[in-house]
Structure formats: structure tokens, C-alpha cells
Amino acid sequence: MARTTPPRPLDITAVFPELREHSTTATRLHPRPGAPTVRDSSVGGPLLWPAHEVWPVCDDAGAHEP
């Protein structure tokens, strides 16, 4: 089922014509909760980390300083 955004109640480029040159078509995502298994991607779901692997850490306190 295609989901679309309804037309805006106000044409913003009529109010601010200088914005017209910056307009473009956008794609809106409509994510839904999922339950990925070990065979699925974890993008958009819980991070799947192997139980036998240690979670990575950085012991260098200065590594995050600009």
C-alpha cells in the first residue's frame, strides 16, 4: 500500500518565493517496528550482536577530544 503525504494547507513558496529555487521532491519513510531474526538486517530494528563476542570499547580517553 502506497502512503503519500497530503497536500500542504499553505503554498509556502507563495509566501516565500525565494524558497522556490531550493525545492525538490522528497521521499518520506514510514518505518514500522519489526522483529528481525539472525538472518535479517538489524537496520531499523534491534542491533544483533553475537552473544559470544565482547562489546567493543575504547580505552583511550583522549580519542574523543577534538
mmCIF file with all atom_site columns, N, CA and C in Angstrom:
data_model
loop_
_atom_site.group_PDB
_atom_site.id
_atom_site.type_symbol
_atom_site.label_atom_id
_atom_site.label_alt_id
_atom_site.label_comp_id
_atom_site.label_asym_id
_atom_site.label_entity_id
_atom_site.label_seq_id
_atom_site.pdbx_PDB_ins_code
_atom_site.Cartn_x
_atom_site.Cartn_y
_atom_site.Cartn_z
_atom_site.occupancy
_atom_site.B_iso_or_equiv
_atom_site.pdbx_formal_charge
_atom_site.auth_seq_id
_atom_site.auth_comp_id
_atom_site.auth_asym_id
_atom_site.auth_atom_id
_atom_site.pdbx_PDB_model_num
ATOM 1   N N  . MET A 1 1  ? 0.839  -1.172  0.000  1.00 0.00 ? 1  MET A N  1
ATOM 2   C CA . MET A 1 1  ? 0.000  0.000   0.000  1.00 0.00 ? 1  MET A CA 1
ATOM 3   C C  . MET A 1 1  ? 0.887  1.239   0.000  1.00 0.00 ? 1  MET A C  1
ATOM 4   N N  . ALA A 1 2  ? 0.707  2.098   -0.961 1.00 0.00 ? 2  ALA A N  1
ATOM 5   C CA . ALA A 1 2  ? 1.474  3.333   -1.041 1.00 0.00 ? 2  ALA A CA 1
ATOM 6   C C  . ALA A 1 2  ? 0.950  4.342   -0.031 1.00 0.00 ? 2  ALA A C  1
ATOM 7   N N  . ARG A 1 3  ? 1.867  4.988   0.635  1.00 0.00 ? 3  ARG A N  1
ATOM 8   C CA . ARG A 1 3  ? 1.490  6.023   1.586  1.00 0.00 ? 3  ARG A CA 1
ATOM 9   C C  . ARG A 1 3  ? 1.994  7.345   1.037  1.00 0.00 ? 3  ARG A C  1
ATOM 10  N N  . THR A 1 4  ? 1.135  8.308   1.008  1.00 0.00 ? 4  THR A N  1
ATOM 11  C CA . THR A 1 4  ? 1.530  9.617   0.497  1.00 0.00 ? 4  THR A CA 1
ATOM 12  C C  . THR A 1 4  ? 1.186  10.690  1.511  1.00 0.00 ? 4  THR A C  1
ATOM 13  N N  . THR A 1 5  ? 1.916  11.768  1.443  1.00 0.00 ? 5  THR A N  1
ATOM 14  C CA . THR A 1 5  ? 1.670  12.908  2.316  1.00 0.00 ? 5  THR A CA 1
ATOM 15  C C  . THR A 1 5  ? 0.605  13.777  1.669  1.00 0.00 ? 5  THR A C  1
ATOM 16  N N  . PRO A 1 6  ? -0.405 14.171  2.412  1.00 0.00 ? 6  PRO A N  1
ATOM 17  C CA . PRO A 1 6  ? -1.446 15.015  1.831  1.00 0.00 ? 6  PRO A CA 1
ATOM 18  C C  . PRO A 1 6  ? -0.880 16.377  1.435  1.00 0.00 ? 6  PRO A C  1
ATOM 19  N N  . PRO A 1 7  ? -1.544 17.058  0.505  1.00 0.00 ? 7  PRO A N  1
ATOM 20  C CA . PRO A 1 7  ? -1.072 18.383  0.104  1.00 0.00 ? 7  PRO A CA 1
ATOM 21  C C  . PRO A 1 7  ? -1.028 19.325  1.306  1.00 0.00 ? 7  PRO A C  1
ATOM 22  N N  . ARG A 1 8  ? -0.072 20.204  1.303  1.00 0.00 ? 8  ARG A N  1
ATOM 23  C CA . ARG A 1 8  ? 0.068  21.169  2.383  1.00 0.00 ? 8  ARG A CA 1
ATOM 24  C C  . ARG A 1 8  ? -1.079 22.172  2.345  1.00 0.00 ? 8  ARG A C  1
ATOM 25  N N  . PRO A 1 9  ? -1.541 22.631  3.509  1.00 0.00 ? 9  PRO A N  1
ATOM 26  C CA . PRO A 1 9  ? -2.650 23.596  3.538  1.00 0.00 ? 9  PRO A CA 1
ATOM 27  C C  . PRO A 1 9  ? -2.225 24.988  3.071  1.00 0.00 ? 9  PRO A C  1
ATOM 28  N N  . LEU A 1 10 ? -0.917 25.203  2.934  1.00 0.00 ? 10 LEU A N  1
ATOM 29  C CA . LEU A 1 10 ? -0.390 26.505  2.536  1.00 0.00 ? 10 LEU A CA 1
ATOM 30  C C  . LEU A 1 10 ? 0.722  26.303  1.527  1.00 0.00 ? 10 LEU A C  1
ATOM 31  N N  . ASP A 1 11 ? 0.709  27.053  0.459  1.00 0.00 ? 11 ASP A N  1
ATOM 32  C CA . ASP A 1 11 ? 1.801  27.003  -0.510 1.00 0.00 ? 11 ASP A CA 1
ATOM 33  C C  . ASP A 1 11 ? 2.899  27.920  0.004  1.00 0.00 ? 11 ASP A C  1
ATOM 34  N N  . ILE A 1 12 ? 3.909  27.346  0.617  1.00 0.00 ? 12 ILE A N  1
ATOM 35  C CA . ILE A 1 12 ? 4.957  28.134  1.257  1.00 0.00 ? 12 ILE A CA 1
ATOM 36  C C  . ILE A 1 12 ? 5.732  28.979  0.254  1.00 0.00 ? 12 ILE A C  1
ATOM 37  N N  . THR A 1 13 ? 5.819  28.500  -1.000 1.00 0.00 ? 13 THR A N  1
ATOM 38  C CA . THR A 1 13 ? 6.547  29.286  -1.999 1.00 0.00 ? 13 THR A CA 1
ATOM 39  C C  . THR A 1 13 ? 5.752  30.512  -2.449 1.00 0.00 ? 13 THR A C  1
ATOM 40  N N  . ALA A 1 14 ? 4.458  30.522  -2.195 1.00 0.00 ? 14 ALA A N  1
ATOM 41  C CA . ALA A 1 14 ? 3.672  31.727  -2.482 1.00 0.00 ? 14 ALA A CA 1
ATOM 42  C C  . ALA A 1 14 ? 3.972  32.797  -1.435 1.00 0.00 ? 14 ALA A C  1
ATOM 43  N N  . VAL A 1 15 ? 4.235  32.352  -0.210 1.00 0.00 ? 15 VAL A N  1
ATOM 44  C CA . VAL A 1 15 ? 4.548  33.282  0.871  1.00 0.00 ? 15 VAL A CA 1
ATOM 45  C C  . VAL A 1 15 ? 6.018  33.701  0.810  1.00 0.00 ? 15 VAL A C  1
ATOM 46  N N  . PHE A 1 16 ? 6.900  32.738  0.508  1.00 0.00 ? 16 PHE A N  1
ATOM 47  C CA . PHE A 1 16 ? 8.335  32.998  0.425  1.00 0.00 ? 16 PHE A CA 1
ATOM 48  C C  . PHE A 1 16 ? 8.850  32.541  -0.941 1.00 0.00 ? 16 PHE A C  1
ATOM 49  N N  . PRO A 1 17 ? 8.650  33.345  -1.985 1.00 0.00 ? 17 PRO A N  1
ATOM 50  C CA . PRO A 1 17 ? 9.037  32.927  -3.342 1.00 0.00 ? 17 PRO A CA 1
ATOM 51  C C  . PRO A 1 17 ? 10.528 32.625  -3.491 1.00 0.00 ? 17 PRO A C  1
ATOM 52  N N  . GLU A 1 18 ? 11.355 33.193  -2.644 1.00 0.00 ? 18 GLU A N  1
ATOM 53  C CA . GLU A 1 18 ? 12.798 32.936  -2.742 1.00 0.00 ? 18 GLU A CA 1
ATOM 54  C C  . GLU A 1 18 ? 13.162 31.494  -2.388 1.00 0.00 ? 18 GLU A C  1
ATOM 55  N N  . LEU A 1 19 ? 12.246 30.760  -1.771 1.00 0.00 ? 19 LEU A N  1
ATOM 56  C CA . LEU A 1 19 ? 12.497 29.361  -1.444 1.00 0.00 ? 19 LEU A CA 1
ATOM 57  C C  . LEU A 1 19 ? 12.244 28.419  -2.620 1.00 0.00 ? 19 LEU A C  1
ATOM 58  N N  . ARG A 1 20 ? 11.546 28.886  -3.631 1.00 0.00 ? 20 ARG A N  1
ATOM 59  C CA . ARG A 1 20 ? 11.157 28.035  -4.764 1.00 0.00 ? 20 ARG A CA 1
ATOM 60  C C  . ARG A 1 20 ? 12.357 27.359  -5.411 1.00 0.00 ? 20 ARG A C  1
ATOM 61  N N  . GLU A 1 21 ? 13.465 28.083  -5.561 1.00 0.00 ? 21 GLU A N  1
ATOM 62  C CA . GLU A 1 21 ? 14.640 27.502  -6.225 1.00 0.00 ? 21 GLU A CA 1
ATOM 63  C C  . GLU A 1 21 ? 15.300 26.407  -5.379 1.00 0.00 ? 21 GLU A C  1
ATOM 64  N N  . HIS A 1 22 ? 14.949 26.312  -4.104 1.00 0.00 ? 22 HIS A N  1
ATOM 65  C CA . HIS A 1 22 ? 15.526 25.293  -3.224 1.00 0.00 ? 22 HIS A CA 1
ATOM 66  C C  . HIS A 1 22 ? 14.613 24.084  -3.042 1.00 0.00 ? 22 HIS A C  1
ATOM 67  N N  . SER A 1 23 ? 13.471 24.076  -3.696 1.00 0.00 ? 23 SER A N  1
ATOM 68  C CA . SER A 1 23 ? 12.535 22.968  -3.505 1.00 0.00 ? 23 SER A CA 1
ATOM 69  C C  . SER A 1 23 ? 12.939 21.747  -4.330 1.00 0.00 ? 23 SER A C  1
ATOM 70  N N  . THR A 1 24 ? 12.549 20.595  -3.837 1.00 0.00 ? 24 THR A N  1
ATOM 71  C CA . THR A 1 24 ? 12.827 19.343  -4.525 1.00 0.00 ? 24 THR A CA 1
ATOM 72  C C  . THR A 1 24 ? 11.827 18.291  -4.036 1.00 0.00 ? 24 THR A C  1
ATOM 73  N N  . THR A 1 25 ? 11.719 17.214  -4.755 1.00 0.00 ? 25 THR A N  1
ATOM 74  C CA . THR A 1 25 ? 10.856 16.119  -4.340 1.00 0.00 ? 25 THR A CA 1
ATOM 75  C C  . THR A 1 25 ? 11.568 15.326  -3.252 1.00 0.00 ? 25 THR A C  1
ATOM 76  N N  . ALA A 1 26 ? 10.864 14.989  -2.224 1.00 0.00 ? 26 ALA A N  1
ATOM 77  C CA . ALA A 1 26 ? 11.444 14.224  -1.112 1.00 0.00 ? 26 ALA A CA 1
ATOM 78  C C  . ALA A 1 26 ? 10.707 12.898  -0.957 1.00 0.00 ? 26 ALA A C  1
ATOM 79  N N  . THR A 1 27 ? 11.409 11.927  -0.407 1.00 0.00 ? 27 THR A N  1
ATOM 80  C CA . THR A 1 27 ? 10.803 10.635  -0.099 1.00 0.00 ? 27 THR A CA 1
ATOM 81  C C  . THR A 1 27 ? 10.696 10.512  1.405  1.00 0.00 ? 27 THR A C  1
ATOM 82  N N  . ARG A 1 28 ? 9.497  10.325  1.885  1.00 0.00 ? 28 ARG A N  1
ATOM 83  C CA . ARG A 1 28 ? 9.287  10.131  3.313  1.00 0.00 ? 28 ARG A CA 1
ATOM 84  C C  . ARG A 1 28 ? 9.240  8.641   3.602  1.00 0.00 ? 28 ARG A C  1
ATOM 85  N N  . LEU A 1 29 ? 9.888  8.251   4.668  1.00 0.00 ? 29 LEU A N  1
ATOM 86  C CA . LEU A 1 29 ? 9.874  6.854   5.077  1.00 0.00 ? 29 LEU A CA 1
ATOM 87  C C  . LEU A 1 29 ? 8.820  6.671   6.152  1.00 0.00 ? 29 LEU A C  1
ATOM 88  N N  . HIS A 1 30 ? 8.179  5.538   6.138  1.00 0.00 ? 30 HIS A N  1
ATOM 89  C CA . HIS A 1 30 ? 7.161  5.210   7.131  1.00 0.00 ? 30 HIS A CA 1
ATOM 90  C C  . HIS A 1 30 ? 7.583  3.916   7.827  1.00 0.00 ? 30 HIS A C  1
ATOM 91  N N  . PRO A 1 31 ? 8.595  4.016   8.714  1.00 0.00 ? 31 PRO A N  1
ATOM 92  C CA . PRO A 1 31 ? 9.092  2.789   9.349  1.00 0.00 ? 31 PRO A CA 1
ATOM 93  C C  . PRO A 1 31 ? 8.066  2.153   10.276 1.00 0.00 ? 31 PRO A C  1
ATOM 94  N N  . ARG A 1 32 ? 8.143  0.856   10.381 1.00 0.00 ? 32 ARG A N  1
ATOM 95  C CA . ARG A 1 32 ? 7.268  0.084   11.255 1.00 0.00 ? 32 ARG A CA 1
ATOM 96  C C  . ARG A 1 32 ? 8.148  -0.783  12.146 1.00 0.00 ? 32 ARG A C  1
ATOM 97  N N  . PRO A 1 33 ? 7.740  -1.021  13.371 1.00 0.00 ? 33 PRO A N  1
ATOM 98  C CA . PRO A 1 33 ? 8.521  -1.905  14.237 1.00 0.00 ? 33 PRO A CA 1
ATOM 99  C C  . PRO A 1 33 ? 8.630  -3.295  13.618 1.00 0.00 ? 33 PRO A C  1
ATOM 100 N N  . GLY A 1 34 ? 9.747  -3.923  13.833 1.00 0.00 ? 34 GLY A N  1
ATOM 101 C CA . GLY A 1 34 ? 9.936  -5.266  13.297 1.00 0.00 ? 34 GLY A CA 1
ATOM 102 C C  . GLY A 1 34 ? 10.529 -6.185  14.339 1.00 0.00 ? 34 GLY A C  1
ATOM 103 N N  . ALA A 1 35 ? 10.746 -7.398  13.967 1.00 0.00 ? 35 ALA A N  1
ATOM 104 C CA . ALA A 1 35 ? 11.366 -8.397  14.835 1.00 0.00 ? 35 ALA A CA 1
ATOM 105 C C  . ALA A 1 35 ? 12.340 -9.205  13.990 1.00 0.00 ? 35 ALA A C  1
ATOM 106 N N  . PRO A 1 36 ? 13.510 -8.605  13.656 1.00 0.00 ? 36 PRO A N  1
ATOM 107 C CA . PRO A 1 36 ? 14.451 -9.318  12.796 1.00 0.00 ? 36 PRO A CA 1
ATOM 108 C C  . PRO A 1 36 ? 15.032 -10.546 13.487 1.00 0.00 ? 36 PRO A C  1
ATOM 109 N N  . THR A 1 37 ? 15.295 -11.535 12.695 1.00 0.00 ? 37 THR A N  1
ATOM 110 C CA . THR A 1 37 ? 15.939 -12.748 13.201 1.00 0.00 ? 37 THR A CA 1
ATOM 111 C C  . THR A 1 37 ? 17.425 -12.654 12.873 1.00 0.00 ? 37 THR A C  1
ATOM 112 N N  . VAL A 1 38 ? 18.185 -13.694 13.185 1.00 0.00 ? 38 VAL A N  1
ATOM 113 C CA . VAL A 1 38 ? 19.618 -13.691 12.900 1.00 0.00 ? 38 VAL A CA 1
ATOM 114 C C  . VAL A 1 38 ? 19.899 -13.666 11.394 1.00 0.00 ? 38 VAL A C  1
ATOM 115 N N  . ARG A 1 39 ? 18.915 -13.968 10.576 1.00 0.00 ? 39 ARG A N  1
ATOM 116 C CA . ARG A 1 39 ? 19.088 -13.953 9.130  1.00 0.00 ? 39 ARG A CA 1
ATOM 117 C C  . ARG A 1 39 ? 18.678 -12.620 8.491  1.00 0.00 ? 39 ARG A C  1
ATOM 118 N N  . ASP A 1 40 ? 18.160 -11.683 9.291  1.00 0.00 ? 40 ASP A N  1
ATOM 119 C CA . ASP A 1 40 ? 17.695 -10.399 8.773  1.00 0.00 ? 40 ASP A CA 1
ATOM 120 C C  . ASP A 1 40 ? 18.666 -9.282  9.138  1.00 0.00 ? 40 ASP A C  1
ATOM 121 N N  . SER A 1 41 ? 18.520 -8.178  8.450  1.00 0.00 ? 41 SER A N  1
ATOM 122 C CA . SER A 1 41 ? 19.302 -6.991  8.756  1.00 0.00 ? 41 SER A CA 1
ATOM 123 C C  . SER A 1 41 ? 18.778 -6.371  10.047 1.00 0.00 ? 41 SER A C  1
ATOM 124 N N  . SER A 1 42 ? 19.646 -5.721  10.779 1.00 0.00 ? 42 SER A N  1
ATOM 125 C CA . SER A 1 42 ? 19.210 -5.049  12.002 1.00 0.00 ? 42 SER A CA 1
ATOM 126 C C  . SER A 1 42 ? 18.920 -3.573  11.734 1.00 0.00 ? 42 SER A C  1
ATOM 127 N N  . VAL A 1 43 ? 18.999 -3.127  10.501 1.00 0.00 ? 43 VAL A N  1
ATOM 128 C CA . VAL A 1 43 ? 18.706 -1.739  10.184 1.00 0.00 ? 43 VAL A CA 1
ATOM 129 C C  . VAL A 1 43 ? 17.244 -1.468  10.529 1.00 0.00 ? 43 VAL A C  1
ATOM 130 N N  . GLY A 1 44 ? 17.018 -0.514  11.397 1.00 0.00 ? 44 GLY A N  1
ATOM 131 C CA . GLY A 1 44 ? 15.667 -0.194  11.809 1.00 0.00 ? 44 GLY A CA 1
ATOM 132 C C  . GLY A 1 44 ? 15.126 -1.082  12.905 1.00 0.00 ? 44 GLY A C  1
ATOM 133 N N  . GLY A 1 45 ? 15.930 -2.003  13.384 1.00 0.00 ? 45 GLY A N  1
ATOM 134 C CA . GLY A 1 45 ? 15.491 -2.901  14.449 1.00 0.00 ? 45 GLY A CA 1
ATOM 135 C C  . GLY A 1 45 ? 16.567 -3.007  15.508 1.00 0.00 ? 45 GLY A C  1
ATOM 136 N N  . PRO A 1 46 ? 16.458 -3.962  16.364 1.00 0.00 ? 46 PRO A N  1
ATOM 137 C CA . PRO A 1 46 ? 17.471 -4.104  17.410 1.00 0.00 ? 46 PRO A CA 1
ATOM 138 C C  . PRO A 1 46 ? 18.820 -4.506  16.816 1.00 0.00 ? 46 PRO A C  1
ATOM 139 N N  . LEU A 1 47 ? 19.875 -4.015  17.429 1.00 0.00 ? 47 LEU A N  1
ATOM 140 C CA . LEU A 1 47 ? 21.219 -4.363  16.976 1.00 0.00 ? 47 LEU A CA 1
ATOM 141 C C  . LEU A 1 47 ? 21.488 -5.827  17.313 1.00 0.00 ? 47 LEU A C  1
ATOM 142 N N  . LEU A 1 48 ? 21.840 -6.590  16.305 1.00 0.00 ? 48 LEU A N  1
ATOM 143 C CA . LEU A 1 48 ? 22.104 -8.013  16.511 1.00 0.00 ? 48 LEU A CA 1
ATOM 144 C C  . LEU A 1 48 ? 23.601 -8.206  16.693 1.00 0.00 ? 48 LEU A C  1
ATOM 145 N N  . TRP A 1 49 ? 24.026 -8.470  17.911 1.00 0.00 ? 49 TRP A N  1
ATOM 146 C CA . TRP A 1 49 ? 25.440 -8.651  18.218 1.00 0.00 ? 49 TRP A CA 1
ATOM 147 C C  . TRP A 1 49 ? 25.637 -10.090 18.682 1.00 0.00 ? 49 TRP A C  1
ATOM 148 N N  . PRO A 1 50 ? 26.625 -10.792 18.128 1.00 0.00 ? 50 PRO A N  1
ATOM 149 C CA . PRO A 1 50 ? 26.859 -12.181 18.530 1.00 0.00 ? 50 PRO A CA 1
ATOM 150 C C  . PRO A 1 50 ? 27.106 -12.286 20.036 1.00 0.00 ? 50 PRO A C  1
ATOM 151 N N  . ALA A 1 51 ? 26.404 -13.182 20.699 1.00 0.00 ? 51 ALA A N  1
ATOM 152 C CA . ALA A 1 51 ? 26.475 -13.313 22.153 1.00 0.00 ? 51 ALA A CA 1
ATOM 153 C C  . ALA A 1 51 ? 27.880 -13.675 22.630 1.00 0.00 ? 51 ALA A C  1
ATOM 154 N N  . HIS A 1 52 ? 28.669 -14.368 21.812 1.00 0.00 ? 52 HIS A N  1
ATOM 155 C CA . HIS A 1 52 ? 29.996 -14.807 22.245 1.00 0.00 ? 52 HIS A CA 1
ATOM 156 C C  . HIS A 1 52 ? 31.067 -13.733 22.021 1.00 0.00 ? 52 HIS A C  1
ATOM 157 N N  . GLU A 1 53 ? 30.726 -12.613 21.372 1.00 0.00 ? 53 GLU A N  1
ATOM 158 C CA . GLU A 1 53 ? 31.696 -11.553 21.136 1.00 0.00 ? 53 GLU A CA 1
ATOM 159 C C  . GLU A 1 53 ? 31.546 -10.450 22.171 1.00 0.00 ? 53 GLU A C  1
ATOM 160 N N  . VAL A 1 54 ? 32.695 -9.947  22.638 1.00 0.00 ? 54 VAL A N  1
ATOM 161 C CA . VAL A 1 54 ? 32.705 -8.862  23.607 1.00 0.00 ? 54 VAL A CA 1
ATOM 162 C C  . VAL A 1 54 ? 32.329 -7.561  22.898 1.00 0.00 ? 54 VAL A C  1
ATOM 163 N N  . TRP A 1 55 ? 31.544 -6.725  23.576 1.00 0.00 ? 55 TRP A N  1
ATOM 164 C CA . TRP A 1 55 ? 31.155 -5.428  23.020 1.00 0.00 ? 55 TRP A CA 1
ATOM 165 C C  . TRP A 1 55 ? 32.409 -4.557  22.932 1.00 0.00 ? 55 TRP A C  1
ATOM 166 N N  . PRO A 1 56 ? 32.678 -3.904  21.779 1.00 0.00 ? 56 PRO A N  1
ATOM 167 C CA . PRO A 1 56 ? 33.899 -3.111  21.631 1.00 0.00 ? 56 PRO A CA 1
ATOM 168 C C  . PRO A 1 56 ? 33.859 -1.855  22.514 1.00 0.00 ? 56 PRO A C  1
ATOM 169 N N  . VAL A 1 57 ? 35.015 -1.522  23.073 1.00 0.00 ? 57 VAL A N  1
ATOM 170 C CA . VAL A 1 57 ? 35.155 -0.315  23.883 1.00 0.00 ? 57 VAL A CA 1
ATOM 171 C C  . VAL A 1 57 ? 36.431 0.399   23.473 1.00 0.00 ? 57 VAL A C  1
ATOM 172 N N  . CYS A 1 58 ? 36.498 1.682   23.790 1.00 0.00 ? 58 CYS A N  1
ATOM 173 C CA . CYS A 1 58 ? 37.698 2.473   23.533 1.00 0.00 ? 58 CYS A CA 1
ATOM 174 C C  . CYS A 1 58 ? 38.265 2.892   24.879 1.00 0.00 ? 58 CYS A C  1
ATOM 175 N N  . ASP A 1 59 ? 39.459 2.421   25.198 1.00 0.00 ? 59 ASP A N  1
ATOM 176 C CA . ASP A 1 59 ? 40.095 2.734   26.477 1.00 0.00 ? 59 ASP A CA 1
ATOM 177 C C  . ASP A 1 59 ? 40.885 4.031   26.423 1.00 0.00 ? 59 ASP A C  1
ATOM 178 N N  . ASP A 1 60 ? 41.028 4.634   25.238 1.00 0.00 ? 60 ASP A N  1
ATOM 179 C CA . ASP A 1 60 ? 41.793 5.877   25.093 1.00 0.00 ? 60 ASP A CA 1
ATOM 180 C C  . ASP A 1 60 ? 40.862 7.051   25.355 1.00 0.00 ? 60 ASP A C  1
ATOM 181 N N  . ALA A 1 61 ? 40.930 7.616   26.568 1.00 0.00 ? 61 ALA A N  1
ATOM 182 C CA . ALA A 1 61 ? 40.028 8.702   26.957 1.00 0.00 ? 61 ALA A CA 1
ATOM 183 C C  . ALA A 1 61 ? 40.197 9.930   26.072 1.00 0.00 ? 61 ALA A C  1
ATOM 184 N N  . GLY A 1 62 ? 41.365 10.159  25.512 1.00 0.00 ? 62 GLY A N  1
ATOM 185 C CA . GLY A 1 62 ? 41.595 11.329  24.677 1.00 0.00 ? 62 GLY A CA 1
ATOM 186 C C  . GLY A 1 62 ? 41.178 11.157  23.232 1.00 0.00 ? 62 GLY A C  1
ATOM 187 N N  . ALA A 1 63 ? 40.759 9.972   22.859 1.00 0.00 ? 63 ALA A N  1
ATOM 188 C CA . ALA A 1 63 ? 40.419 9.696   21.457 1.00 0.00 ? 63 ALA A CA 1
ATOM 189 C C  . ALA A 1 63 ? 39.185 10.461  20.998 1.00 0.00 ? 63 ALA A C  1
ATOM 190 N N  . HIS A 1 64 ? 38.340 10.866  21.917 1.00 0.00 ? 64 HIS A N  1
ATOM 191 C CA . HIS A 1 64 ? 37.096 11.523  21.544 1.00 0.00 ? 64 HIS A CA 1
ATOM 192 C C  . HIS A 1 64 ? 37.190 13.044  21.632 1.00 0.00 ? 64 HIS A C  1
ATOM 193 N N  . GLU A 1 65 ? 38.326 13.559  21.996 1.00 0.00 ? 65 GLU A N  1
ATOM 194 C CA . GLU A 1 65 ? 38.532 15.008  22.114 1.00 0.00 ? 65 GLU A CA 1
ATOM 195 C C  . GLU A 1 65 ? 38.838 15.580  20.736 1.00 0.00 ? 65 GLU A C  1
ATOM 196 N N  . PRO A 1 66 ? 38.315 16.777  20.445 1.00 0.00 ? 66 PRO A N  1
ATOM 197 C CA . PRO A 1 66 ? 38.616 17.397  19.137 1.00 0.00 ? 66 PRO A CA 1
ATOM 198 C C  . PRO A 1 66 ? 40.038 17.865  19.032 1.00 0.00 ? 66 PRO A C  1
#
